[in-house]
Amino acid sequence: MTTIKTYSQDQLAAQPIGYWAREAANLAIGGLRAALAEENLTQPHWWTLNHVAAAPAHWKRADLTEKLTAYDDQDTDFDALYDDLAARGWLTETDGVLTLTEAGEAGRVRAHDRNAKVHARMREGVDDAAYAATIDGLRRMVANLGGSGDLPG
């Protein structure tokens, strides 16, 4: 486990949230993207695999693209991404509906396992109560600044 210096509550409460939120986001996203790259995947690949797996025979390209574009900061060409997954044999399309193949599910599970290692490393020394309190505090700050405090769906 990583050892870090201990500070008082007053010292911590005086810290700039923007710095720590950005630093945590950059490191978490960077770690996840690096883990996905080991499978030659991007985050939008990962989102696609998970959404299609979670709702079999539900997603069409346009609907899934609309859903995922809200999270995309990479200007992803989703049609090219779907074509890439199809070329790998991970995704099929029948009557416009996207479906994972067995190879696609196996790739999704491998990517999940890689991501889980990043999450475990990030959560070392942070119990569920502290993690939930952090997320809840950030949700409240986002809502206070005019964003949505709802959990992403």
Coordinates of C-alpha atoms in Angstrom, one line a residue:
M1 CA 0.0 0.0 0.0
T2 CA 1.2 3.5 -0.8
T3 CA 2.1 5.6 2.2
I4 CA 1.2 9.3 2.2
K5 CA 1.8 12.0 4.7
T6 CA -1.0 12.8 7.2
Y7 CA -2.5 16.3 7.3
S8 CA -5.0 17.9 9.6
Q9 CA -8.7 18.3 8.6
D10 CA -8.2 22.1 8.5
Q11 CA -5.2 21.7 6.1
L12 CA -7.2 19.3 3.9
A13 CA -10.3 21.5 3.9
A14 CA -8.2 24.4 2.7
Q15 CA -7.0 22.5 -0.4
P16 CA -8.2 23.6 -3.9
I17 CA -10.8 21.1 -5.1
G18 CA -10.1 21.8 -8.8
Y19 CA -6.4 20.8 -8.4
W20 CA -7.2 17.5 -6.7
A21 CA -10.2 16.6 -8.9
R22 CA -8.3 17.3 -12.1
E23 CA -5.2 15.4 -10.8
A24 CA -7.3 12.4 -9.7
A25 CA -9.2 12.4 -13.0
N26 CA -6.1 12.7 -15.1
L27 CA -4.4 9.8 -13.3
A28 CA -7.5 7.6 -13.2
I29 CA -8.4 8.2 -16.9
G30 CA -4.7 7.8 -17.9
G31 CA -4.4 4.5 -16.0
L32 CA -7.6 3.1 -17.5
R33 CA -6.7 4.2 -21.0
A34 CA -3.3 2.5 -20.6
A35 CA -4.9 -0.7 -19.4
L36 CA -7.4 -0.6 -22.3
A37 CA -4.6 0.1 -24.8
E38 CA -3.1 -3.3 -23.8
E39 CA -6.1 -4.8 -25.6
N40 CA -5.8 -2.2 -28.4
L41 CA -9.0 -0.6 -27.1
T42 CA -10.0 3.0 -26.4
Q43 CA -12.4 4.2 -23.7
P44 CA -15.2 4.5 -26.4
H45 CA -14.5 0.8 -27.4
W46 CA -14.9 -0.1 -23.7
W47 CA -18.2 1.9 -23.3
T48 CA -19.5 0.3 -26.5
L49 CA -18.7 -3.3 -25.4
N50 CA -20.3 -2.7 -21.9
H51 CA -23.5 -1.1 -23.3
V52 CA -24.0 -3.8 -25.9
A53 CA -23.3 -6.5 -23.3
A54 CA -25.6 -5.0 -20.7
A55 CA -28.6 -4.7 -23.1
P56 CA -28.4 -7.5 -25.7
A57 CA -30.5 -6.9 -28.9
H58 CA -31.2 -3.3 -27.8
W59 CA -28.6 -0.9 -29.3
K60 CA -28.6 0.5 -32.8
R61 CA -25.6 2.6 -34.0
A62 CA -27.3 6.0 -33.9
D63 CA -28.9 5.4 -30.5
L64 CA -25.6 4.2 -28.9
T65 CA -23.6 6.9 -30.6
E66 CA -26.0 9.5 -29.1
K67 CA -25.7 8.0 -25.6
L68 CA -21.9 7.7 -25.7
T69 CA -21.1 11.0 -27.3
A70 CA -21.9 12.8 -24.0
Y71 CA -18.9 11.1 -22.4
D72 CA -16.5 11.3 -25.3
D73 CA -13.6 13.7 -25.2
Q74 CA -11.7 12.1 -28.0
D75 CA -13.9 13.2 -31.0
T76 CA -14.5 9.5 -31.7
D77 CA -15.9 8.4 -35.1
F78 CA -18.3 5.9 -33.6
D79 CA -19.2 4.3 -37.0
A80 CA -15.5 3.6 -37.5
L81 CA -15.3 2.2 -34.0
Y82 CA -18.2 -0.1 -34.6
D83 CA -16.6 -1.2 -37.9
D84 CA -13.4 -1.8 -36.0
L85 CA -15.1 -4.1 -33.5
A86 CA -16.9 -5.9 -36.3
A87 CA -13.6 -6.4 -38.2
R88 CA -12.1 -8.0 -35.0
G89 CA -15.1 -10.3 -34.9
W90 CA -16.2 -8.8 -31.6
L91 CA -19.4 -7.2 -32.8
T92 CA -22.1 -8.1 -35.3
E93 CA -25.0 -6.1 -36.6
T94 CA -28.3 -7.7 -37.7
D95 CA -31.2 -5.6 -38.8
G96 CA -29.3 -2.6 -37.4
V97 CA -29.0 -4.1 -33.9
L98 CA -25.5 -4.5 -32.4
T99 CA -24.6 -7.8 -30.6
L100 CA -21.4 -8.9 -29.0
T101 CA -19.9 -12.2 -30.2
E102 CA -18.2 -14.7 -27.9
A103 CA -14.9 -13.2 -28.9
G104 CA -16.2 -9.7 -28.1
E105 CA -17.4 -10.8 -24.7
A106 CA -14.0 -12.5 -24.0
G107 CA -12.3 -9.3 -25.0
R108 CA -14.6 -7.3 -22.8
V109 CA -13.9 -9.5 -19.8
R110 CA -10.1 -9.2 -20.4
A111 CA -10.4 -5.4 -20.5
H112 CA -12.6 -5.5 -17.4
D113 CA -9.9 -7.5 -15.5
R114 CA -7.3 -5.0 -16.6
N115 CA -9.4 -2.0 -15.5
A116 CA -10.2 -3.7 -12.2
K117 CA -6.5 -3.7 -11.4
V118 CA -6.3 0.0 -12.0
H119 CA -9.4 0.5 -9.8
A120 CA -7.9 -1.6 -7.0
R121 CA -4.7 0.3 -7.1
M122 CA -6.6 3.6 -7.0
R123 CA -8.7 2.4 -4.0
E124 CA -5.8 1.2 -1.9
G125 CA -6.4 2.6 1.6
V126 CA -9.8 4.0 0.7
D127 CA -12.7 2.1 2.2
D128 CA -16.1 2.1 0.7
A129 CA -17.4 4.7 3.1
A130 CA -14.6 7.2 2.3
Y131 CA -15.0 6.5 -1.5
A132 CA -18.8 7.0 -1.3
A133 CA -18.4 10.2 0.7
T134 CA -15.9 11.5 -1.9
I135 CA -18.2 10.8 -4.8
D136 CA -21.2 12.3 -2.9
G137 CA -19.2 15.4 -2.1
L138 CA -18.1 15.8 -5.7
R139 CA -21.7 15.2 -6.9
R140 CA -22.9 18.0 -4.6
M141 CA -20.2 20.4 -5.9
V142 CA -21.1 19.6 -9.5
A143 CA -24.8 20.3 -8.8
N144 CA -23.9 23.5 -6.8
L145 CA -22.1 24.7 -9.9
G146 CA -25.0 24.0 -12.2
G147 CA -24.1 20.5 -13.4
S148 CA -26.1 17.4 -12.9
G149 CA -25.6 15.6 -9.6
D150 CA -27.2 12.5 -10.9
L151 CA -25.2 9.4 -11.4
P152 CA -24.3 8.7 -15.0
G153 CA -26.5 6.1 -16.6

